[in-house]
Amino acid sequence: MVKINQLNVCFQSENIDYVSLSELLIPDYLEMINNRNIMKLLSPKVKTYTYEDELNWVKENLEKNSLIFSMIERKSQNFIGNIELMDVNNKSAEIGIVITESFQGKHYGTEALKTIIDYSFNVLKLRELDLIVYAHNARAIHCYKKLGFKEYKVVNNVAMIDNQSVDDIYMKLEK
């Protein structure tokens, strides 16, 4: 297990430390991204990522100063997942979040989203946050709606996952 003092803590919420991407977390990233149950909530592509793939991803995003934060549970110091702000401009960004299977259903997603919303609106001074979620990800959709995101567009048949056609739901939160 990676110790929190080996990582760069960017900010915190009640139960989570948000840290910069780190090569030390690559085994955790691989376990998460190679989990089939998680992948079918993110992408129609079934791919097994290698250590080299993840190392390149970490290095590329660190070079670009991407706003990707790995989440560490403060109590156990276990890896929870990643949360990201993409396509950031002077008024908006798109949120991406992925939680490891063992931490799903424990309200860490809600806590992380509240924190990144606060960071986006109060630190980055953004006015709007967007996200795209597969229509079959009911738990995530429920969480987003609870936090005030509103659906504004549906794109049908964007992927085939488990031999089922999947729709994209576009959601928005305005300050």
Short mmCIF file of N, CA and C in Angstrom, two decimals:
data_model
loop_
_atom_site.label_atom_id
_atom_site.label_comp_id
_atom_site.label_asym_id
_atom_site.label_seq_id
_atom_site.Cartn_x
_atom_site.Cartn_y
_atom_site.Cartn_z
N MET A 1 0.84 -1.19 0.00
CA MET A 1 0.00 0.00 0.00
C MET A 1 0.88 1.25 0.00
N VAL A 2 0.51 2.21 -0.81
CA VAL A 2 1.22 3.48 -0.89
C VAL A 2 0.82 4.33 0.31
N LYS A 3 1.77 4.95 0.94
CA LYS A 3 1.50 5.84 2.08
C LYS A 3 1.21 7.24 1.56
N ILE A 4 0.27 7.90 2.20
CA ILE A 4 -0.17 9.24 1.76
C ILE A 4 1.00 10.23 1.75
N ASN A 5 1.97 10.06 2.64
CA ASN A 5 3.09 11.02 2.65
C ASN A 5 4.01 10.84 1.44
N GLN A 6 3.76 9.79 0.63
CA GLN A 6 4.52 9.60 -0.61
C GLN A 6 3.83 10.30 -1.78
N LEU A 7 2.66 10.86 -1.54
CA LEU A 7 1.85 11.45 -2.60
C LEU A 7 1.69 12.95 -2.37
N ASN A 8 1.37 13.67 -3.45
CA ASN A 8 1.14 15.11 -3.37
C ASN A 8 -0.35 15.37 -3.14
N VAL A 9 -0.73 15.72 -1.90
CA VAL A 9 -2.12 16.01 -1.58
C VAL A 9 -2.45 17.41 -2.08
N CYS A 10 -3.46 17.49 -2.96
CA CYS A 10 -3.87 18.77 -3.55
C CYS A 10 -4.95 19.45 -2.72
N PHE A 11 -5.93 18.67 -2.26
CA PHE A 11 -6.98 19.16 -1.38
C PHE A 11 -7.65 17.97 -0.72
N GLN A 12 -8.56 18.25 0.21
CA GLN A 12 -9.20 17.20 1.00
C GLN A 12 -10.69 17.47 1.15
N SER A 13 -11.43 16.40 1.41
CA SER A 13 -12.81 16.51 1.87
C SER A 13 -12.90 15.69 3.15
N GLU A 14 -14.07 15.48 3.64
CA GLU A 14 -14.22 14.83 4.94
C GLU A 14 -13.48 13.49 5.05
N ASN A 15 -13.64 12.65 4.04
CA ASN A 15 -13.08 11.30 4.10
C ASN A 15 -12.03 10.99 3.02
N ILE A 16 -11.77 11.97 2.16
CA ILE A 16 -10.93 11.71 0.98
C ILE A 16 -9.80 12.73 0.88
N ASP A 17 -8.60 12.21 0.56
CA ASP A 17 -7.48 13.04 0.15
C ASP A 17 -7.42 12.96 -1.37
N TYR A 18 -7.33 14.10 -2.04
CA TYR A 18 -7.24 14.18 -3.50
C TYR A 18 -5.78 14.45 -3.83
N VAL A 19 -5.16 13.51 -4.53
CA VAL A 19 -3.73 13.59 -4.78
C VAL A 19 -3.47 13.68 -6.28
N SER A 20 -2.28 14.19 -6.63
CA SER A 20 -1.86 14.20 -8.03
C SER A 20 -1.68 12.77 -8.51
N LEU A 21 -1.82 12.59 -9.82
CA LEU A 21 -1.51 11.29 -10.41
C LEU A 21 -0.10 10.89 -9.97
N SER A 22 0.09 9.60 -9.82
CA SER A 22 1.39 9.13 -9.36
C SER A 22 1.71 7.76 -9.94
N GLU A 23 2.97 7.60 -10.33
CA GLU A 23 3.42 6.29 -10.78
C GLU A 23 3.26 5.25 -9.67
N LEU A 24 3.31 5.69 -8.42
CA LEU A 24 3.14 4.76 -7.29
C LEU A 24 1.75 4.12 -7.26
N LEU A 25 0.78 4.77 -7.90
CA LEU A 25 -0.60 4.26 -7.89
C LEU A 25 -0.94 3.43 -9.12
N ILE A 26 0.02 3.21 -10.00
CA ILE A 26 -0.27 2.46 -11.23
C ILE A 26 -0.88 1.09 -10.95
N PRO A 27 -0.41 0.32 -9.97
CA PRO A 27 -1.09 -0.96 -9.71
C PRO A 27 -2.58 -0.78 -9.38
N ASP A 28 -2.92 0.28 -8.66
CA ASP A 28 -4.33 0.56 -8.34
C ASP A 28 -5.09 0.98 -9.58
N TYR A 29 -4.49 1.84 -10.41
CA TYR A 29 -5.14 2.26 -11.65
C TYR A 29 -5.43 1.05 -12.53
N LEU A 30 -4.47 0.15 -12.63
CA LEU A 30 -4.64 -1.05 -13.46
C LEU A 30 -5.75 -1.95 -12.95
N GLU A 31 -5.78 -2.14 -11.64
CA GLU A 31 -6.84 -2.99 -11.08
C GLU A 31 -8.21 -2.40 -11.38
N MET A 32 -8.32 -1.08 -11.29
CA MET A 32 -9.60 -0.43 -11.55
C MET A 32 -9.96 -0.47 -13.03
N ILE A 33 -9.07 -0.04 -13.89
CA ILE A 33 -9.39 0.12 -15.30
C ILE A 33 -9.52 -1.23 -16.03
N ASN A 34 -8.93 -2.26 -15.50
CA ASN A 34 -9.05 -3.59 -16.12
C ASN A 34 -10.21 -4.40 -15.54
N ASN A 35 -11.01 -3.79 -14.68
CA ASN A 35 -12.19 -4.45 -14.12
C ASN A 35 -13.33 -4.33 -15.14
N ARG A 36 -13.82 -5.44 -15.61
CA ARG A 36 -14.87 -5.46 -16.65
C ARG A 36 -16.13 -4.73 -16.21
N ASN A 37 -16.53 -4.86 -14.96
CA ASN A 37 -17.74 -4.19 -14.48
C ASN A 37 -17.59 -2.67 -14.51
N ILE A 38 -16.41 -2.20 -14.26
CA ILE A 38 -16.16 -0.75 -14.33
C ILE A 38 -16.06 -0.31 -15.79
N MET A 39 -15.35 -1.07 -16.60
CA MET A 39 -15.17 -0.68 -18.00
C MET A 39 -16.50 -0.56 -18.75
N LYS A 40 -17.46 -1.41 -18.45
CA LYS A 40 -18.71 -1.32 -19.21
C LYS A 40 -19.54 -0.10 -18.81
N LEU A 41 -19.10 0.63 -17.78
CA LEU A 41 -19.73 1.91 -17.44
C LEU A 41 -19.00 3.08 -18.08
N LEU A 42 -17.84 2.80 -18.69
CA LEU A 42 -17.00 3.86 -19.25
C LEU A 42 -16.82 3.80 -20.75
N SER A 43 -16.76 2.59 -21.29
CA SER A 43 -16.36 2.47 -22.68
C SER A 43 -16.85 1.15 -23.27
N PRO A 44 -17.18 1.17 -24.56
CA PRO A 44 -17.57 -0.09 -25.20
C PRO A 44 -16.36 -0.95 -25.55
N LYS A 45 -15.17 -0.38 -25.48
CA LYS A 45 -13.96 -1.10 -25.85
C LYS A 45 -13.52 -2.01 -24.72
N VAL A 46 -13.33 -3.25 -25.03
CA VAL A 46 -12.77 -4.19 -24.06
C VAL A 46 -11.29 -4.27 -24.36
N LYS A 47 -10.50 -3.76 -23.46
CA LYS A 47 -9.05 -3.74 -23.64
C LYS A 47 -8.41 -4.02 -22.29
N THR A 48 -7.33 -4.73 -22.30
CA THR A 48 -6.55 -4.92 -21.09
C THR A 48 -5.38 -3.95 -21.15
N TYR A 49 -5.33 -3.06 -20.16
CA TYR A 49 -4.26 -2.07 -20.10
C TYR A 49 -3.06 -2.67 -19.39
N THR A 50 -1.88 -2.30 -19.87
CA THR A 50 -0.63 -2.80 -19.30
C THR A 50 -0.02 -1.74 -18.39
N TYR A 51 0.99 -2.15 -17.65
CA TYR A 51 1.72 -1.21 -16.82
C TYR A 51 2.27 -0.07 -17.68
N GLU A 52 2.82 -0.43 -18.83
CA GLU A 52 3.38 0.57 -19.75
C GLU A 52 2.31 1.56 -20.23
N ASP A 53 1.11 1.05 -20.53
CA ASP A 53 0.00 1.93 -20.94
C ASP A 53 -0.29 2.96 -19.85
N GLU A 54 -0.38 2.48 -18.63
CA GLU A 54 -0.72 3.38 -17.51
C GLU A 54 0.42 4.34 -17.20
N LEU A 55 1.65 3.85 -17.28
CA LEU A 55 2.80 4.73 -17.06
C LEU A 55 2.80 5.87 -18.07
N ASN A 56 2.56 5.55 -19.34
CA ASN A 56 2.49 6.59 -20.37
C ASN A 56 1.35 7.55 -20.09
N TRP A 57 0.18 7.03 -19.67
CA TRP A 57 -0.98 7.87 -19.35
C TRP A 57 -0.64 8.83 -18.22
N VAL A 58 -0.03 8.31 -17.16
CA VAL A 58 0.35 9.16 -16.02
C VAL A 58 1.32 10.24 -16.47
N LYS A 59 2.36 9.86 -17.18
CA LYS A 59 3.38 10.83 -17.61
C LYS A 59 2.78 11.90 -18.52
N GLU A 60 1.96 11.49 -19.49
CA GLU A 60 1.32 12.45 -20.41
C GLU A 60 0.47 13.45 -19.65
N ASN A 61 -0.33 12.96 -18.71
CA ASN A 61 -1.23 13.86 -17.99
C ASN A 61 -0.49 14.74 -16.99
N LEU A 62 0.58 14.25 -16.42
CA LEU A 62 1.39 15.12 -15.55
C LEU A 62 2.06 16.22 -16.37
N GLU A 63 2.57 15.88 -17.56
CA GLU A 63 3.19 16.89 -18.44
C GLU A 63 2.20 17.97 -18.85
N LYS A 64 0.95 17.56 -19.10
CA LYS A 64 -0.08 18.51 -19.54
C LYS A 64 -0.74 19.25 -18.37
N ASN A 65 -0.31 18.95 -17.13
CA ASN A 65 -0.95 19.52 -15.94
C ASN A 65 -2.45 19.29 -15.95
N SER A 66 -2.84 18.10 -16.37
CA SER A 66 -4.27 17.75 -16.40
C SER A 66 -4.85 17.81 -14.99
N LEU A 67 -6.10 18.18 -14.92
CA LEU A 67 -6.80 18.25 -13.63
C LEU A 67 -7.43 16.90 -13.33
N ILE A 68 -6.57 15.91 -13.08
CA ILE A 68 -6.99 14.57 -12.69
C ILE A 68 -6.47 14.33 -11.29
N PHE A 69 -7.36 13.95 -10.40
CA PHE A 69 -6.99 13.71 -9.02
C PHE A 69 -7.33 12.27 -8.64
N SER A 70 -6.37 11.60 -8.04
CA SER A 70 -6.63 10.27 -7.50
C SER A 70 -7.16 10.47 -6.09
N MET A 71 -8.11 9.64 -5.74
CA MET A 71 -8.76 9.76 -4.44
C MET A 71 -8.29 8.65 -3.51
N ILE A 72 -7.88 9.05 -2.31
CA ILE A 72 -7.40 8.12 -1.31
C ILE A 72 -8.29 8.25 -0.07
N GLU A 73 -8.82 7.13 0.40
CA GLU A 73 -9.61 7.16 1.63
C GLU A 73 -8.68 7.51 2.78
N ARG A 74 -9.01 8.55 3.50
CA ARG A 74 -8.13 9.02 4.56
C ARG A 74 -7.93 7.97 5.65
N LYS A 75 -8.99 7.30 6.06
CA LYS A 75 -8.91 6.36 7.18
C LYS A 75 -8.02 5.15 6.85
N SER A 76 -8.23 4.52 5.72
CA SER A 76 -7.50 3.29 5.38
C SER A 76 -6.29 3.53 4.48
N GLN A 77 -6.25 4.69 3.85
CA GLN A 77 -5.25 5.05 2.85
C GLN A 77 -5.34 4.17 1.60
N ASN A 78 -6.53 3.62 1.35
CA ASN A 78 -6.76 2.83 0.14
C ASN A 78 -7.20 3.73 -1.00
N PHE A 79 -6.84 3.32 -2.21
CA PHE A 79 -7.22 4.02 -3.43
C PHE A 79 -8.71 3.85 -3.68
N ILE A 80 -9.41 4.96 -3.95
CA ILE A 80 -10.85 4.95 -4.20
C ILE A 80 -11.15 5.03 -5.70
N GLY A 81 -10.42 5.89 -6.40
CA GLY A 81 -10.69 6.11 -7.82
C GLY A 81 -10.09 7.42 -8.27
N ASN A 82 -10.53 7.89 -9.44
CA ASN A 82 -10.04 9.15 -9.99
C ASN A 82 -11.22 10.05 -10.33
N ILE A 83 -10.97 11.35 -10.21
CA ILE A 83 -11.95 12.35 -10.64
C ILE A 83 -11.18 13.37 -11.47
N GLU A 84 -11.83 13.86 -12.53
CA GLU A 84 -11.12 14.66 -13.52
C GLU A 84 -11.99 15.80 -14.03
N LEU A 85 -11.33 16.91 -14.33
CA LEU A 85 -11.96 18.01 -15.05
C LEU A 85 -11.30 18.07 -16.42
N MET A 86 -12.10 17.93 -17.47
CA MET A 86 -11.60 17.89 -18.85
C MET A 86 -12.13 19.09 -19.63
N ASP A 87 -11.46 19.41 -20.71
CA ASP A 87 -11.90 20.49 -21.60
C ASP A 87 -12.22 21.76 -20.82
N VAL A 88 -11.34 22.12 -19.91
CA VAL A 88 -11.54 23.30 -19.06
C VAL A 88 -11.31 24.55 -19.89
N ASN A 89 -12.26 25.48 -19.80
CA ASN A 89 -12.06 26.80 -20.40
C ASN A 89 -12.41 27.83 -19.34
N ASN A 90 -12.57 29.08 -19.70
CA ASN A 90 -12.78 30.11 -18.68
C ASN A 90 -14.16 30.08 -18.04
N LYS A 91 -15.08 29.24 -18.55
CA LYS A 91 -16.40 29.20 -17.92
C LYS A 91 -16.92 27.80 -17.62
N SER A 92 -16.34 26.76 -18.24
CA SER A 92 -16.91 25.43 -18.04
C SER A 92 -15.86 24.33 -18.12
N ALA A 93 -16.28 23.13 -17.70
CA ALA A 93 -15.45 21.94 -17.79
C ALA A 93 -16.37 20.72 -17.79
N GLU A 94 -15.80 19.62 -18.23
CA GLU A 94 -16.53 18.35 -18.18
C GLU A 94 -15.94 17.51 -17.05
N ILE A 95 -16.81 16.91 -16.27
CA ILE A 95 -16.38 16.05 -15.16
C ILE A 95 -16.34 14.60 -15.62
N GLY A 96 -15.31 13.89 -15.17
CA GLY A 96 -15.23 12.45 -15.32
C GLY A 96 -14.89 11.86 -13.97
N ILE A 97 -15.52 10.77 -13.61
CA ILE A 97 -15.24 10.13 -12.33
C ILE A 97 -15.33 8.62 -12.50
N VAL A 98 -14.43 7.92 -11.82
CA VAL A 98 -14.49 6.46 -11.78
C VAL A 98 -14.09 6.03 -10.37
N ILE A 99 -14.89 5.14 -9.82
CA ILE A 99 -14.70 4.63 -8.46
C ILE A 99 -14.42 3.13 -8.55
N THR A 100 -13.43 2.66 -7.81
CA THR A 100 -13.15 1.22 -7.80
C THR A 100 -14.38 0.46 -7.32
N GLU A 101 -14.51 -0.77 -7.77
CA GLU A 101 -15.69 -1.56 -7.45
C GLU A 101 -15.90 -1.71 -5.94
N SER A 102 -14.83 -1.88 -5.19
CA SER A 102 -14.96 -2.10 -3.74
C SER A 102 -15.40 -0.84 -2.98
N PHE A 103 -15.29 0.34 -3.60
CA PHE A 103 -15.72 1.57 -2.94
C PHE A 103 -17.03 2.12 -3.48
N GLN A 104 -17.63 1.43 -4.45
CA GLN A 104 -18.91 1.88 -4.99
C GLN A 104 -20.03 1.63 -3.98
N GLY A 105 -21.03 2.49 -4.01
CA GLY A 105 -22.19 2.35 -3.13
C GLY A 105 -21.92 2.78 -1.70
N LYS A 106 -20.84 3.49 -1.46
CA LYS A 106 -20.48 3.92 -0.10
C LYS A 106 -20.44 5.44 0.03
N HIS A 107 -21.00 6.13 -0.95
CA HIS A 107 -21.15 7.59 -0.95
C HIS A 107 -19.86 8.37 -1.21
N TYR A 108 -18.79 7.67 -1.60
CA TYR A 108 -17.56 8.38 -1.94
C TYR A 108 -17.72 9.18 -3.23
N GLY A 109 -18.49 8.67 -4.16
CA GLY A 109 -18.74 9.41 -5.40
C GLY A 109 -19.44 10.72 -5.13
N THR A 110 -20.44 10.68 -4.27
CA THR A 110 -21.16 11.91 -3.91
C THR A 110 -20.23 12.91 -3.24
N GLU A 111 -19.44 12.44 -2.29
CA GLU A 111 -18.49 13.32 -1.59
C GLU A 111 -17.49 13.92 -2.58
N ALA A 112 -16.96 13.08 -3.47
CA ALA A 112 -15.97 13.57 -4.43
C ALA A 112 -16.59 14.58 -5.40
N LEU A 113 -17.79 14.31 -5.86
CA LEU A 113 -18.45 15.24 -6.79
C LEU A 113 -18.75 16.57 -6.10
N LYS A 114 -19.23 16.53 -4.88
CA LYS A 114 -19.47 17.78 -4.15
C LYS A 114 -18.17 18.58 -4.04
N THR A 115 -17.09 17.90 -3.77
CA THR A 115 -15.80 18.57 -3.61
C THR A 115 -15.30 19.16 -4.92
N ILE A 116 -15.42 18.40 -6.02
CA ILE A 116 -14.93 18.91 -7.31
C ILE A 116 -15.85 20.02 -7.83
N ILE A 117 -17.13 19.97 -7.49
CA ILE A 117 -18.05 21.07 -7.85
C ILE A 117 -17.62 22.34 -7.12
N ASP A 118 -17.37 22.21 -5.83
CA ASP A 118 -16.92 23.36 -5.04
C ASP A 118 -15.59 23.91 -5.59
N TYR A 119 -14.66 23.03 -5.87
CA TYR A 119 -13.36 23.43 -6.42
C TYR A 119 -13.55 24.14 -7.77
N SER A 120 -14.41 23.60 -8.60
CA SER A 120 -14.64 24.17 -9.94
C SER A 120 -15.26 25.56 -9.86
N PHE A 121 -16.28 25.71 -9.03
CA PHE A 121 -17.00 26.98 -8.96
C PHE A 121 -16.28 28.02 -8.12
N ASN A 122 -15.63 27.61 -7.03
CA ASN A 122 -15.07 28.58 -6.10
C ASN A 122 -13.57 28.82 -6.25
N VAL A 123 -12.83 27.84 -6.75
CA VAL A 123 -11.39 28.02 -6.96
C VAL A 123 -11.11 28.37 -8.42
N LEU A 124 -11.64 27.57 -9.33
CA LEU A 124 -11.42 27.83 -10.76
C LEU A 124 -12.36 28.88 -11.32
N LYS A 125 -13.40 29.23 -10.58
CA LYS A 125 -14.38 30.26 -10.97
C LYS A 125 -15.15 29.90 -12.24
N LEU A 126 -15.38 28.60 -12.44
CA LEU A 126 -16.18 28.16 -13.58
C LEU A 126 -17.65 28.46 -13.31
N ARG A 127 -18.45 28.50 -14.36
CA ARG A 127 -19.88 28.79 -14.25
C ARG A 127 -20.75 27.57 -14.55
N GLU A 128 -20.14 26.54 -15.17
CA GLU A 128 -20.94 25.40 -15.64
C GLU A 128 -20.08 24.13 -15.65
N LEU A 129 -20.70 23.02 -15.27
CA LEU A 129 -20.05 21.71 -15.35
C LEU A 129 -20.94 20.78 -16.16
N ASP A 130 -20.32 20.02 -17.03
CA ASP A 130 -21.04 19.07 -17.89
C ASP A 130 -20.51 17.67 -17.62
N LEU A 131 -21.31 16.69 -17.99
CA LEU A 131 -20.86 15.31 -17.94
C LEU A 131 -21.67 14.49 -18.92
N ILE A 132 -21.13 13.35 -19.27
CA ILE A 132 -21.82 12.39 -20.14
C ILE A 132 -21.80 11.06 -19.40
N VAL A 133 -22.96 10.42 -19.35
CA VAL A 133 -23.08 9.15 -18.62
C VAL A 133 -23.89 8.18 -19.47
N TYR A 134 -23.50 6.92 -19.46
CA TYR A 134 -24.30 5.90 -20.13
C TYR A 134 -25.65 5.77 -19.42
N ALA A 135 -26.68 5.60 -20.20
CA ALA A 135 -28.04 5.50 -19.66
C ALA A 135 -28.23 4.31 -18.73
N HIS A 136 -27.42 3.26 -18.86
CA HIS A 136 -27.57 2.09 -17.99
C HIS A 136 -26.86 2.26 -16.64
N ASN A 137 -26.21 3.40 -16.42
CA ASN A 137 -25.50 3.64 -15.16
C ASN A 137 -26.44 4.38 -14.19
N ALA A 138 -27.47 3.67 -13.75
CA ALA A 138 -28.54 4.27 -12.94
C ALA A 138 -28.02 4.87 -11.63
N ARG A 139 -27.07 4.21 -10.99
CA ARG A 139 -26.56 4.71 -9.72
C ARG A 139 -25.89 6.07 -9.90
N ALA A 140 -25.09 6.20 -10.96
CA ALA A 140 -24.43 7.48 -11.22
C ALA A 140 -25.44 8.56 -11.57
N ILE A 141 -26.42 8.23 -12.41
CA ILE A 141 -27.44 9.21 -12.80
C ILE A 141 -28.20 9.71 -11.57
N HIS A 142 -28.54 8.81 -10.68
CA HIS A 142 -29.23 9.20 -9.44
C HIS A 142 -28.37 10.18 -8.64
N CYS A 143 -27.09 9.88 -8.51
CA CYS A 143 -26.16 10.74 -7.78
C CYS A 143 -26.07 12.12 -8.43
N TYR A 144 -25.91 12.16 -9.75
CA TYR A 144 -25.79 13.43 -10.45
C TYR A 144 -27.04 14.29 -10.27
N LYS A 145 -28.20 13.67 -10.38
CA LYS A 145 -29.46 14.42 -10.21
C LYS A 145 -29.58 14.94 -8.79
N LYS A 146 -29.18 14.14 -7.82
CA LYS A 146 -29.24 14.54 -6.42
C LYS A 146 -28.38 15.79 -6.17
N LEU A 147 -27.29 15.91 -6.94
CA LEU A 147 -26.39 17.05 -6.79
C LEU A 147 -26.79 18.24 -7.66
N GLY A 148 -27.89 18.11 -8.40
CA GLY A 148 -28.42 19.24 -9.16
C GLY A 148 -28.16 19.22 -10.65
N PHE A 149 -27.49 18.20 -11.16
CA PHE A 149 -27.28 18.11 -12.60
C PHE A 149 -28.61 17.87 -13.29
N LYS A 150 -28.79 18.51 -14.45
CA LYS A 150 -30.01 18.37 -15.24
C LYS A 150 -29.67 17.76 -16.59
N GLU A 151 -30.50 16.83 -17.01
CA GLU A 151 -30.33 16.21 -18.31
C GLU A 151 -30.73 17.22 -19.39
N TYR A 152 -29.90 17.33 -20.44
CA TYR A 152 -30.26 18.25 -21.52
C TYR A 152 -30.20 17.63 -22.91
N LYS A 153 -29.66 16.40 -23.02
CA LYS A 153 -29.60 15.77 -24.32
C LYS A 153 -29.39 14.27 -24.15
N VAL A 154 -29.98 13.50 -25.05
CA VAL A 154 -29.74 12.06 -25.11
C VAL A 154 -29.31 11.73 -26.53
N VAL A 155 -28.23 10.99 -26.64
CA VAL A 155 -27.78 10.50 -27.95
C VAL A 155 -27.97 8.98 -27.91
N ASN A 156 -28.82 8.50 -28.78
CA ASN A 156 -29.17 7.08 -28.81
C ASN A 156 -28.12 6.24 -29.51
N ASN A 157 -28.01 5.01 -29.05
CA ASN A 157 -27.21 3.98 -29.72
C ASN A 157 -25.76 4.38 -29.94
N VAL A 158 -25.10 4.87 -28.92
CA VAL A 158 -23.70 5.28 -29.07
C VAL A 158 -22.73 4.11 -28.96
N ALA A 159 -23.19 3.01 -28.37
CA ALA A 159 -22.31 1.86 -28.18
C ALA A 159 -23.13 0.60 -28.00
N MET A 160 -22.43 -0.52 -28.16
CA MET A 160 -23.00 -1.83 -27.83
C MET A 160 -22.18 -2.39 -26.68
N ILE A 161 -22.84 -2.64 -25.56
CA ILE A 161 -22.18 -3.21 -24.39
C ILE A 161 -22.99 -4.41 -23.94
N ASP A 162 -22.34 -5.54 -23.81
CA ASP A 162 -23.02 -6.80 -23.46
C ASP A 162 -24.19 -7.06 -24.40
N ASN A 163 -23.96 -6.81 -25.69
CA ASN A 163 -24.96 -7.02 -26.74
C ASN A 163 -26.22 -6.17 -26.57
N GLN A 164 -26.09 -5.07 -25.86
CA GLN A 164 -27.20 -4.13 -25.66
C GLN A 164 -26.79 -2.77 -26.20
N SER A 165 -27.71 -2.12 -26.89
CA SER A 165 -27.48 -0.77 -27.36
C SER A 165 -27.51 0.18 -26.16
N VAL A 166 -26.58 1.12 -26.13
CA VAL A 166 -26.44 2.03 -25.00
C VAL A 166 -26.57 3.48 -25.49
N ASP A 167 -27.28 4.29 -24.71
CA ASP A 167 -27.44 5.71 -25.00
C ASP A 167 -26.52 6.53 -24.09
N ASP A 168 -26.11 7.70 -24.58
CA ASP A 168 -25.40 8.68 -23.77
C ASP A 168 -26.41 9.70 -23.25
N ILE A 169 -26.30 10.03 -21.99
CA ILE A 169 -27.10 11.11 -21.41
C ILE A 169 -26.14 12.25 -21.07
N TYR A 170 -26.46 13.43 -21.57
CA TYR A 170 -25.67 14.63 -21.30
C TYR A 170 -26.36 15.40 -20.18
N MET A 171 -25.56 15.79 -19.19
CA MET A 171 -26.10 16.51 -18.03
C MET A 171 -25.25 17.75 -17.77
N LYS A 172 -25.89 18.73 -17.12
CA LYS A 172 -25.23 20.03 -16.89
C LYS A 172 -25.61 20.53 -15.50
N LEU A 173 -24.65 21.21 -14.87
CA LEU A 173 -24.87 21.90 -13.60
C LEU A 173 -24.35 23.32 -13.77
N GLU A 174 -25.22 24.29 -13.50
CA GLU A 174 -24.81 25.68 -13.60
C GLU A 174 -24.72 26.28 -12.21
N LYS A 175 -23.75 27.19 -12.05
CA LYS A 175 -23.55 27.85 -10.75
C LYS A 175 -24.71 28.77 -10.46
#
